[in-house]
mmCIF file of C-alpha atoms in Angstrom:
data_model
loop_
_atom_site.group_PDB
_atom_site.id
_atom_site.type_symbol
_atom_site.label_atom_id
_atom_site.label_comp_id
_atom_site.label_asym_id
_atom_site.label_seq_id
_atom_site.Cartn_x
_atom_site.Cartn_y
_atom_site.Cartn_z
ATOM 1 C CA MET O 667 -16.845 -67.389 -98.248
ATOM 2 C CA GLU O 668 -18.413 -68.575 -101.652
ATOM 3 C CA ASN O 669 -20.260 -71.351 -99.761
ATOM 4 C CA MET O 670 -21.948 -68.585 -97.344
ATOM 5 C CA LYS O 671 -23.415 -66.226 -99.751
ATOM 6 C CA LYS O 672 -26.789 -68.251 -98.999
ATOM 7 C CA LEU O 673 -25.848 -67.141 -95.672
ATOM 8 C CA ARG O 674 -28.848 -64.672 -93.610
ATOM 9 C CA LEU O 675 -28.898 -65.276 -89.909
ATOM 10 C CA VAL O 676 -26.109 -65.664 -87.375
ATOM 11 C CA PHE O 677 -26.548 -66.492 -83.721
ATOM 12 C CA ALA O 678 -23.468 -66.386 -81.481
ATOM 13 C CA ASP O 679 -22.072 -66.529 -77.692
ATOM 14 C CA ASN O 680 -19.771 -64.526 -78.154
ATOM 15 C CA TYR O 681 -19.727 -60.651 -79.605
ATOM 16 C CA LYS O 682 -16.638 -61.277 -81.723
ATOM 17 C CA LEU O 683 -17.764 -63.318 -84.284
ATOM 18 C CA CYS O 684 -20.263 -60.386 -85.188
ATOM 19 C CA CYS O 685 -17.595 -58.130 -85.914
ATOM 20 C CA PRO O 686 -17.497 -57.045 -89.198
ATOM 21 C CA ALA O 687 -13.737 -57.981 -89.498
ATOM 22 C CA VAL O 688 -15.089 -61.476 -88.986
ATOM 23 C CA LEU O 689 -18.329 -61.750 -90.801
ATOM 24 C CA PRO O 690 -18.177 -62.567 -94.400
ATOM 25 C CA ALA O 691 -18.543 -59.301 -96.896
ATOM 26 C CA GLY O 692 -21.368 -57.445 -97.441
ATOM 27 C CA PHE O 693 -22.808 -59.510 -94.509
ATOM 28 C CA PRO O 694 -25.267 -57.290 -92.694
ATOM 29 C CA GLN O 695 -23.919 -56.728 -89.116
ATOM 30 C CA ALA O 696 -27.286 -56.600 -87.640
ATOM 31 C CA ASP O 697 -28.350 -59.818 -88.909
ATOM 32 C CA CYS O 698 -25.575 -61.388 -86.279
ATOM 33 C CA HIS O 699 -26.861 -62.085 -83.117
ATOM 34 C CA ALA O 700 -24.612 -62.134 -80.138
ATOM 35 C CA PRO O 701 -24.478 -60.849 -76.686
ATOM 36 C CA SER O 702 -22.311 -57.806 -76.513
ATOM 37 C CA ASP O 703 -19.871 -56.967 -74.607
ATOM 38 C CA GLU O 704 -20.451 -53.798 -71.853
ATOM 39 C CA ILE O 705 -17.036 -53.211 -71.996
ATOM 40 C CA SER O 706 -14.894 -53.328 -74.777
ATOM 41 C CA SER O 707 -16.263 -53.642 -78.345
ATOM 42 C CA CYS O 708 -14.683 -55.122 -81.718
ATOM 43 C CA ASP O 709 -12.268 -52.347 -82.041
ATOM 44 C CA THR O 710 -11.815 -50.777 -78.756
ATOM 45 C CA LEU O 711 -10.824 -51.911 -75.299
ATOM 46 C CA LEU O 712 -13.157 -49.046 -73.824
ATOM 47 C CA ARG O 713 -16.068 -49.206 -76.039
ATOM 48 C CA SER O 714 -17.519 -45.613 -75.063
ATOM 49 C CA ASP O 715 -16.002 -42.681 -74.972
ATOM 50 C CA LEU O 716 -17.275 -42.064 -71.737
ATOM 51 C CA PHE O 717 -16.025 -45.189 -70.465
ATOM 52 C CA ARG O 718 -12.595 -43.333 -71.546
ATOM 53 C CA LEU O 719 -13.065 -39.729 -70.163
ATOM 54 C CA PHE O 720 -13.485 -40.840 -66.836
ATOM 55 C CA LEU O 721 -10.585 -43.740 -66.843
ATOM 56 C CA TYR O 722 -8.707 -40.706 -67.349
ATOM 57 C CA VAL O 723 -9.916 -38.086 -64.751
ATOM 58 C CA PHE O 724 -9.552 -41.284 -62.112
ATOM 59 C CA ALA O 725 -5.970 -42.065 -62.985
ATOM 60 C CA VAL O 726 -5.003 -38.406 -63.042
ATOM 61 C CA LEU O 727 -6.706 -37.832 -59.994
ATOM 62 C CA GLY O 728 -5.673 -41.551 -58.485
ATOM 63 C CA LEU O 729 -2.398 -40.869 -58.885
ATOM 64 C CA ILE O 730 -1.398 -37.216 -58.363
ATOM 65 C CA GLY O 731 -4.390 -36.618 -55.145
ATOM 66 C CA ASN O 732 -2.635 -39.406 -53.069
ATOM 67 C CA ALA O 733 1.039 -38.303 -54.438
ATOM 68 C CA GLY O 734 0.687 -35.162 -53.496
ATOM 69 C CA SER O 735 -1.120 -36.392 -50.550
ATOM 70 C CA PHE O 736 1.415 -38.327 -49.554
ATOM 71 C CA LEU O 737 4.075 -35.801 -49.518
ATOM 72 C CA TYR O 738 2.213 -33.447 -48.012
ATOM 73 C CA ARG O 739 1.930 -35.368 -45.163
ATOM 74 C CA MET O 740 5.714 -36.713 -45.149
ATOM 75 C CA VAL O 741 7.358 -33.157 -46.214
ATOM 76 C CA ILE O 742 4.950 -29.999 -45.030
ATOM 77 C CA ASN O 743 2.955 -31.569 -42.227
ATOM 78 C CA LYS O 744 6.010 -34.034 -40.187
ATOM 79 C CA ALA O 745 4.525 -32.994 -37.331
ATOM 80 C CA GLU O 746 1.278 -35.422 -37.231
ATOM 81 C CA CYS O 747 3.498 -37.857 -39.126
ATOM 82 C CA LYS O 748 4.656 -39.334 -35.191
ATOM 83 C CA GLN O 749 0.705 -40.127 -34.408
ATOM 84 C CA GLY O 750 -1.176 -42.981 -35.426
ATOM 85 C CA PHE O 751 -3.772 -41.887 -37.423
ATOM 86 C CA SER O 752 -0.906 -40.053 -39.609
ATOM 87 C CA VAL O 753 0.878 -43.477 -40.187
ATOM 88 C CA PHE O 754 -2.642 -45.059 -41.345
ATOM 89 C CA VAL O 755 -3.873 -42.467 -43.747
ATOM 90 C CA ALA O 756 -0.205 -41.902 -45.062
ATOM 91 C CA HIS O 757 -0.538 -45.918 -45.742
ATOM 92 C CA LEU O 758 -4.032 -45.506 -47.592
ATOM 93 C CA CYS O 759 -2.782 -42.667 -49.843
ATOM 94 C CA ALA O 760 -0.177 -45.732 -51.070
ATOM 95 C CA SER O 761 -2.540 -47.811 -51.500
ATOM 96 C CA ASP O 762 -4.988 -45.749 -53.187
ATOM 97 C CA PHE O 763 -1.941 -44.879 -55.684
ATOM 98 C CA LEU O 764 -2.150 -48.152 -56.778
ATOM 99 C CA MET O 765 -5.216 -48.078 -58.228
ATOM 100 C CA GLY O 766 -4.123 -44.728 -60.266
ATOM 101 C CA LEU O 767 -1.596 -47.214 -61.130
ATOM 102 C CA TYR O 768 -4.227 -49.700 -62.331
ATOM 103 C CA LEU O 769 -6.039 -47.443 -64.338
ATOM 104 C CA THR O 770 -3.064 -45.755 -66.209
ATOM 105 C CA ALA O 771 -2.647 -49.321 -67.234
ATOM 106 C CA ILE O 772 -5.242 -49.832 -68.905
ATOM 107 C CA ALA O 773 -5.554 -46.517 -70.640
ATOM 108 C CA ILE O 774 -2.561 -47.366 -71.857
ATOM 109 C CA ALA O 775 -3.549 -50.987 -73.338
ATOM 110 C CA ASP O 776 -6.716 -48.757 -74.311
ATOM 111 C CA LYS O 777 -4.618 -46.597 -76.582
ATOM 112 C CA ARG O 778 -2.000 -49.460 -77.776
ATOM 113 C CA TYR O 779 -4.835 -51.334 -78.714
ATOM 114 C CA GLN O 780 -6.882 -48.869 -80.599
ATOM 115 C CA GLY O 781 -9.086 -50.203 -83.633
ATOM 116 C CA SER O 782 -7.417 -53.763 -83.343
ATOM 117 C CA TYR O 783 -8.407 -55.066 -80.059
ATOM 118 C CA LEU O 784 -10.829 -58.161 -81.613
ATOM 119 C CA TRP O 785 -7.543 -59.706 -82.336
ATOM 120 C CA GLU O 786 -5.750 -58.870 -79.091
ATOM 121 C CA ASP O 787 -8.388 -59.846 -76.615
ATOM 122 C CA VAL O 788 -7.146 -63.112 -75.861
ATOM 123 C CA THR O 789 -2.949 -61.819 -75.800
ATOM 124 C CA TRP O 790 -4.066 -58.829 -74.021
ATOM 125 C CA ARG O 791 -5.853 -60.758 -70.833
ATOM 126 C CA ASN O 792 -3.526 -63.120 -70.778
ATOM 127 C CA SER O 793 -0.621 -60.926 -70.975
ATOM 128 C CA VAL O 794 1.560 -60.661 -67.802
ATOM 129 C CA VAL O 795 0.648 -56.209 -67.912
ATOM 130 C CA CYS O 796 -3.038 -57.110 -67.653
ATOM 131 C CA LYS O 797 -2.268 -59.728 -64.288
ATOM 132 C CA ALA O 798 0.274 -57.169 -62.994
ATOM 133 C CA ALA O 799 -2.943 -54.645 -63.275
ATOM 134 C CA GLY O 800 -5.628 -56.882 -62.000
ATOM 135 C CA PHE O 801 -2.705 -57.357 -58.761
ATOM 136 C CA LEU O 802 -2.106 -53.781 -58.489
ATOM 137 C CA SER O 803 -6.148 -53.117 -58.190
ATOM 138 C CA PHE O 804 -6.849 -56.253 -56.001
ATOM 139 C CA VAL O 805 -4.135 -54.911 -53.625
ATOM 140 C CA SER O 806 -5.259 -51.431 -53.338
ATOM 141 C CA CYS O 807 -9.075 -52.996 -53.106
ATOM 142 C CA GLU O 808 -8.038 -54.854 -49.713
ATOM 143 C CA VAL O 809 -5.246 -52.975 -48.306
ATOM 144 C CA SER O 810 -7.549 -49.732 -47.877
ATOM 145 C CA THR O 811 -10.353 -51.700 -46.487
ATOM 146 C CA PHE O 812 -7.911 -52.856 -44.085
ATOM 147 C CA ILE O 813 -6.749 -49.554 -43.251
ATOM 148 C CA ILE O 814 -9.992 -47.961 -43.141
ATOM 149 C CA CYS O 815 -11.023 -50.523 -40.783
ATOM 150 C CA LEU O 816 -8.030 -49.703 -38.875
ATOM 151 C CA ILE O 817 -8.502 -46.180 -39.217
ATOM 152 C CA THR O 818 -12.239 -47.067 -37.383
ATOM 153 C CA VAL O 819 -10.362 -49.000 -34.688
ATOM 154 C CA ASP O 820 -8.271 -45.966 -33.625
ATOM 155 C CA ARG O 821 -10.486 -43.458 -33.796
ATOM 156 C CA PHE O 822 -13.174 -45.823 -31.212
ATOM 157 C CA LEU O 823 -10.394 -46.465 -29.106
ATOM 158 C CA VAL O 824 -9.508 -42.756 -28.785
ATOM 159 C CA LEU O 825 -13.296 -41.249 -27.833
ATOM 160 C CA ARG O 826 -14.157 -44.289 -25.811
ATOM 161 C CA PHE O 827 -10.873 -44.986 -23.571
ATOM 162 C CA PRO O 828 -9.147 -41.050 -23.788
ATOM 163 C CA PHE O 829 -7.205 -41.862 -21.452
ATOM 164 C CA SER O 830 -6.267 -45.750 -21.823
ATOM 165 C CA GLN O 831 -2.828 -47.057 -23.135
ATOM 166 C CA CYS O 832 -4.676 -49.265 -25.506
ATOM 167 C CA HIS O 833 -4.377 -46.471 -28.399
ATOM 168 C CA PHE O 834 -2.274 -46.949 -31.815
ATOM 169 C CA ARG O 835 0.973 -44.945 -31.656
ATOM 170 C CA LYS O 836 3.711 -44.371 -34.499
ATOM 171 C CA ASN O 837 5.397 -48.208 -34.539
ATOM 172 C CA SER O 838 2.024 -49.691 -33.758
ATOM 173 C CA ALA O 839 0.205 -48.503 -35.993
ATOM 174 C CA GLN O 840 2.960 -49.266 -38.446
ATOM 175 C CA THR O 841 2.634 -52.945 -37.513
ATOM 176 C CA ALA O 842 -0.737 -52.933 -38.012
ATOM 177 C CA CYS O 843 -0.487 -50.991 -41.601
ATOM 178 C CA LEU O 844 2.451 -53.805 -42.801
ATOM 179 C CA LEU O 845 0.150 -56.808 -41.616
ATOM 180 C CA SER O 846 -2.334 -55.201 -43.479
ATOM 181 C CA TRP O 847 0.212 -54.621 -46.819
ATOM 182 C CA LEU O 848 1.116 -58.515 -46.041
ATOM 183 C CA ILE O 849 -2.777 -60.236 -46.045
ATOM 184 C CA GLY O 850 -3.565 -57.791 -49.602
ATOM 185 C CA ILE O 851 -0.297 -58.966 -51.345
ATOM 186 C CA VAL O 852 -0.464 -62.516 -50.034
ATOM 187 C CA LEU O 853 -4.900 -62.508 -51.201
ATOM 188 C CA ALA O 854 -3.716 -61.009 -54.320
ATOM 189 C CA LEU O 855 -0.707 -63.693 -55.305
ATOM 190 C CA LEU O 856 -2.884 -66.531 -55.028
ATOM 191 C CA PRO O 857 -4.518 -66.510 -58.108
ATOM 192 C CA LEU O 858 -1.164 -65.996 -59.516
ATOM 193 C CA LEU O 859 -0.029 -69.337 -58.539
ATOM 194 C CA GLN O 860 0.801 -72.339 -60.160
ATOM 195 C CA MET O 861 -1.706 -74.314 -58.525
ATOM 196 C CA THR O 862 -4.566 -71.641 -59.393
ATOM 197 C CA SER O 863 -2.794 -71.259 -63.343
ATOM 198 C CA HIS O 864 -6.198 -72.640 -64.298
ATOM 199 C CA TRP O 865 -8.019 -69.549 -62.693
ATOM 200 C CA GLU O 866 -9.676 -66.957 -64.911
ATOM 201 C CA PHE O 867 -8.962 -65.177 -62.558
ATOM 202 C CA TYR O 868 -7.473 -61.346 -63.714
ATOM 203 C CA LYS O 869 -8.739 -62.406 -67.125
ATOM 204 C CA GLN O 870 -12.055 -62.778 -66.514
ATOM 205 C CA SER O 871 -12.636 -59.479 -68.282
ATOM 206 C CA SER O 872 -10.907 -56.924 -70.476
ATOM 207 C CA ILE O 873 -10.709 -54.635 -67.591
ATOM 208 C CA CYS O 874 -8.575 -57.254 -65.558
ATOM 209 C CA LEU O 875 -10.777 -56.827 -62.467
ATOM 210 C CA PRO O 876 -12.511 -59.841 -61.128
ATOM 211 C CA LEU O 877 -15.744 -59.069 -60.049
ATOM 212 C CA PRO O 878 -18.089 -61.615 -58.323
ATOM 213 C CA VAL O 879 -21.150 -59.224 -59.911
ATOM 214 C CA THR O 880 -22.545 -61.574 -62.648
ATOM 215 C CA ARG O 881 -24.321 -64.802 -62.828
ATOM 216 C CA GLN O 882 -21.454 -66.724 -65.687
ATOM 217 C CA TYR O 883 -19.171 -68.797 -64.120
ATOM 218 C CA PHE O 884 -15.438 -68.481 -64.219
ATOM 219 C CA LYS O 885 -12.632 -70.641 -63.040
ATOM 220 C CA GLY O 886 -12.138 -68.765 -59.557
ATOM 221 C CA GLN O 887 -15.186 -67.172 -59.104
ATOM 222 C CA ALA O 888 -15.844 -68.851 -55.232
ATOM 223 C CA TYR O 889 -11.959 -66.869 -54.077
ATOM 224 C CA SER O 890 -13.168 -63.400 -55.976
ATOM 225 C CA PHE O 891 -16.116 -63.950 -53.878
ATOM 226 C CA SER O 892 -14.720 -65.465 -50.533
ATOM 227 C CA VAL O 893 -12.770 -62.332 -50.382
ATOM 228 C CA MET O 894 -14.638 -59.501 -52.612
ATOM 229 C CA VAL O 895 -18.398 -59.635 -50.796
ATOM 230 C CA VAL O 896 -18.000 -62.299 -47.983
ATOM 231 C CA LEU O 897 -13.912 -60.677 -46.117
ATOM 232 C CA ASN O 898 -15.069 -57.076 -47.133
ATOM 233 C CA PHE O 899 -18.896 -57.203 -45.660
ATOM 234 C CA ILE O 900 -17.229 -58.406 -42.276
ATOM 235 C CA LEU O 901 -14.875 -55.435 -42.540
ATOM 236 C CA PHE O 902 -17.470 -53.373 -43.351
ATOM 237 C CA LEU O 903 -19.915 -54.196 -40.917
ATOM 238 C CA LEU O 904 -16.974 -53.682 -38.307
ATOM 239 C CA ILE O 905 -16.813 -50.171 -40.184
ATOM 240 C CA ALA O 906 -20.423 -49.154 -39.885
ATOM 241 C CA VAL O 907 -20.605 -50.131 -36.228
ATOM 242 C CA GLY O 908 -17.101 -48.124 -35.533
ATOM 243 C CA GLN O 909 -18.640 -45.542 -37.109
ATOM 244 C CA ALA O 910 -22.285 -44.641 -35.965
ATOM 245 C CA PHE O 911 -20.464 -44.744 -32.330
ATOM 246 C CA ILE O 912 -17.833 -42.378 -33.714
ATOM 247 C CA TYR O 913 -20.875 -40.048 -34.867
ATOM 248 C CA HIS O 914 -23.145 -40.823 -31.699
ATOM 249 C CA ALA O 915 -19.650 -39.403 -30.119
ATOM 250 C CA ILE O 916 -18.769 -36.470 -32.303
ATOM 251 C CA ARG O 917 -22.911 -35.225 -32.146
ATOM 252 C CA THR O 918 -23.056 -35.971 -28.245
ATOM 253 C CA ASN O 919 -20.168 -33.443 -27.706
ATOM 254 C CA SER O 920 -21.219 -30.643 -30.387
ATOM 255 C CA MET O 921 -24.580 -30.769 -28.254
ATOM 256 C CA SER O 922 -22.694 -30.302 -24.826
ATOM 257 C CA MET O 923 -22.149 -27.425 -22.960
ATOM 258 C CA VAL O 924 -18.944 -28.630 -21.286
ATOM 259 C CA ASP O 925 -15.686 -27.388 -22.065
ATOM 260 C CA THR O 926 -13.789 -29.951 -23.728
ATOM 261 C CA SER O 927 -10.208 -29.888 -23.269
ATOM 262 C CA LYS O 928 -7.717 -28.640 -26.081
ATOM 263 C CA SER O 929 -6.663 -32.641 -26.864
ATOM 264 C CA SER O 930 -10.106 -34.088 -26.741
ATOM 265 C CA SER O 931 -10.868 -31.134 -29.705
ATOM 266 C CA LYS O 932 -8.311 -32.011 -31.544
ATOM 267 C CA GLU O 933 -9.309 -36.005 -31.274
ATOM 268 C CA LEU O 934 -12.161 -35.021 -32.591
ATOM 269 C CA THR O 935 -11.733 -32.938 -35.172
ATOM 270 C CA ILE O 936 -9.769 -35.719 -36.786
ATOM 271 C CA ALA O 937 -12.466 -37.927 -36.149
ATOM 272 C CA ARG O 938 -14.529 -35.483 -38.584
ATOM 273 C CA ARG O 939 -12.080 -35.267 -40.800
ATOM 274 C CA LEU O 940 -11.863 -39.396 -41.030
ATOM 275 C CA ILE O 941 -15.360 -40.201 -41.283
ATOM 276 C CA THR O 942 -16.028 -39.007 -44.418
ATOM 277 C CA VAL O 943 -13.017 -40.962 -45.581
ATOM 278 C CA ALA O 944 -14.694 -44.259 -44.315
ATOM 279 C CA MET O 945 -18.025 -43.662 -46.030
ATOM 280 C CA SER O 946 -16.925 -42.779 -48.547
ATOM 281 C CA ASP O 947 -15.011 -46.081 -48.715
ATOM 282 C CA PHE O 948 -18.376 -47.704 -47.408
ATOM 283 C CA LEU O 949 -20.619 -45.878 -50.523
ATOM 284 C CA CYS O 950 -18.446 -47.394 -52.717
ATOM 285 C CA TRP O 951 -18.150 -51.384 -51.956
ATOM 286 C CA PHE O 952 -21.556 -51.747 -50.609
ATOM 287 C CA PRO O 953 -23.276 -51.626 -53.965
ATOM 288 C CA ILE O 954 -20.398 -54.160 -55.000
ATOM 289 C CA GLY O 955 -21.962 -56.682 -52.050
ATOM 290 C CA PHE O 956 -24.906 -56.493 -52.158
ATOM 291 C CA LEU O 957 -25.132 -57.366 -55.810
ATOM 292 C CA GLY O 958 -22.424 -59.997 -55.521
ATOM 293 C CA LEU O 959 -24.926 -61.735 -53.097
ATOM 294 C CA LEU O 960 -27.665 -61.129 -55.617
ATOM 295 C CA ALA O 961 -25.988 -62.754 -58.586
ATOM 296 C CA SER O 962 -24.531 -65.208 -56.204
ATOM 297 C CA GLN O 963 -28.901 -66.169 -56.080
ATOM 298 C CA ASN O 964 -28.614 -66.478 -59.576
ATOM 299 C CA MET O 965 -30.840 -63.031 -59.980
ATOM 300 C CA ALA O 966 -29.725 -60.812 -63.336
ATOM 301 C CA ILE O 967 -27.662 -57.940 -62.497
ATOM 302 C CA PRO O 968 -27.386 -55.472 -65.819
ATOM 303 C CA GLY O 969 -24.263 -56.063 -67.867
ATOM 304 C CA GLU O 970 -24.125 -52.166 -67.648
ATOM 305 C CA VAL O 971 -24.192 -51.969 -63.893
ATOM 306 C CA ARG O 972 -21.283 -54.021 -63.796
ATOM 307 C CA VAL O 973 -19.764 -51.481 -65.871
ATOM 308 C CA GLY O 974 -20.844 -48.896 -63.916
ATOM 309 C CA LEU O 975 -19.325 -50.425 -60.691
ATOM 310 C CA ALA O 976 -15.850 -51.193 -62.756
ATOM 311 C CA ILE O 977 -15.440 -47.828 -64.400
ATOM 312 C CA PHE O 978 -17.395 -45.024 -62.284
ATOM 313 C CA VAL O 979 -17.683 -46.498 -58.106
ATOM 314 C CA LEU O 980 -14.436 -48.348 -57.738
ATOM 315 C CA PRO O 981 -11.893 -46.156 -58.495
ATOM 316 C CA LEU O 982 -14.179 -42.965 -57.225
ATOM 317 C CA ASN O 983 -13.141 -43.786 -54.089
ATOM 318 C CA SER O 984 -9.454 -44.097 -54.533
ATOM 319 C CA ALA O 985 -9.627 -40.617 -56.649
ATOM 320 C CA LEU O 986 -11.674 -38.504 -53.737
ATOM 321 C CA ASN O 987 -9.558 -40.262 -50.497
ATOM 322 C CA PRO O 988 -7.030 -37.668 -50.364
ATOM 323 C CA PHE O 989 -9.417 -34.623 -50.991
ATOM 324 C CA LEU O 990 -12.094 -35.514 -48.186
ATOM 325 C CA TYR O 991 -8.867 -35.720 -45.754
ATOM 326 C CA THR O 992 -6.244 -33.827 -46.832
ATOM 327 C CA LEU O 993 -7.697 -30.903 -48.215
ATOM 328 C CA ASN O 994 -9.833 -30.675 -45.212
ATOM 329 C CA VAL O 995 -6.832 -30.477 -43.282
ATOM 330 C CA ILE O 996 -5.614 -27.387 -44.878
ATOM 331 C CA ARG O 997 -8.928 -25.728 -44.709
ATOM 332 C CA GLU O 998 -8.486 -26.145 -41.199
ATOM 333 C CA LYS O 999 -5.238 -25.001 -40.914
ATOM 334 C CA ARG O 1000 -5.810 -21.254 -42.571
ATOM 335 C CA LYS O 1001 -8.784 -21.127 -40.609
ATOM 336 C CA GLN O 1002 -7.000 -21.259 -37.992
ATOM 337 C CA ALA O 1003 -4.423 -19.415 -39.434
ATOM 338 C CA TYR O 1004 -7.688 -16.708 -40.117
ATOM 339 C CA PHE O 1005 -8.564 -16.774 -37.035
ATOM 340 C CA LYS O 1006 -5.256 -15.939 -34.923
ATOM 341 C CA LYS O 1007 -4.713 -13.274 -36.989
ATOM 342 C CA LEU O 1008 -8.115 -11.807 -36.163
ATOM 343 C CA GLN O 1009 -7.377 -12.543 -32.251
ATOM 344 C CA GLY O 1010 -3.797 -10.820 -32.872
ATOM 345 C CA LEU O 1011 -5.461 -7.626 -34.136
ATOM 346 C CA PHE O 1012 -8.254 -7.369 -31.318
ATOM 347 C CA GLN O 1013 -5.376 -8.294 -28.939
ATOM 348 C CA SER O 1014 -4.154 -5.022 -30.006
ATOM 349 C CA GLN O 1015 -6.606 -2.971 -30.870
ATOM 350 C CA GLN O 1016 -7.305 -3.227 -26.896
ATOM 351 C CA GLN O 1017 -3.545 -2.547 -26.451
ATOM 352 C CA ILE O 1018 -3.676 0.621 -28.066
ATOM 353 C CA LYS O 1019 -7.001 0.996 -26.231
ATOM 354 C CA THR O 1020 -5.579 0.814 -22.611
ATOM 355 C CA THR O 1021 -2.893 2.852 -23.618
ATOM 356 C CA ASP O 1022 -4.999 6.176 -24.629
ATOM 357 C CA VAL O 1023 -6.417 5.054 -21.525
ATOM 358 C CA SER O 1024 -3.327 5.572 -19.376
ATOM 359 C CA VAL O 1025 -2.209 8.839 -21.543
ATOM 360 C CA ASN O 1026 -5.582 10.638 -20.642
ATOM 361 C CA ARG O 1027 -5.363 9.850 -17.278
ATOM 362 C CA HIS O 1028 -1.766 11.787 -16.447
ATOM 363 C CA GLN O 1029 -2.985 14.017 -18.648
#
């Protein structure tokens, strides 16, 4: 360090070289210039307490919300489990639960490397835990997208062809979901194979998530772009068309003066519940696809936007889904029970009045 006493300025291409532990003793950190890492700092995996807070909140909501919704559907509300749409929602809860596990893994790693992340960054990114966390996140994202698409197709078939036999039943819905899981696992597993071991896929960032929203090239970026932008764009295009039809069907039925059957009314109620789930998923993924397209055209994407997508937008959908759907079911059941109670009281009063009139006539 004695030969560096005359050092006045440092320009580096990595933020780590400007950390106090790396610079000569007494060297002003302000005189070291390097691109900052939007996610990590010299001491911590997550540089901001705000990032940490939202990560913890989404992890808890993702785990408890999806586990609770799954158990509610499997244990308390067994009657609906025989229907196709309920099978889809159960699998959606399972896939979103994986996102909660991913967030928990990142939160534990952040706690584990607190105060010494500078020296653990490379070890962490190349660790089995980071790859497993990224794998869970990737599977969760893709399987959720496939299932949202299946839900939209299911509601489209039910509302467009109500008397057709071409609907998802329990067994066909299970088969479609298992196929979605298989495709999602294969897509997430490809970057971990020996032939793709040179890719910087899950280790591209400290949060182990290969978002293609960057102009900086990393090995495996083309694959990330193909799946997370191109494939998801095609799926969301199908979802958007299907949801537009479902919305039109609900609106038309609501404005119609013709009484609908009990079965038709039930299908419309289910469609109303699921449209919020599909639209929240679409609104979370659309910015990622759009910004990925901009980045592929060498347009500058601020680092803060990338962090916002990774920490605030992407996990939000998995945390909200169980509440958007299951709470609606519980609220509707309570409302129905309340109206039945009122109806029972009204009928009882009518019977009392009828009895009184009969007694008065006899007198």
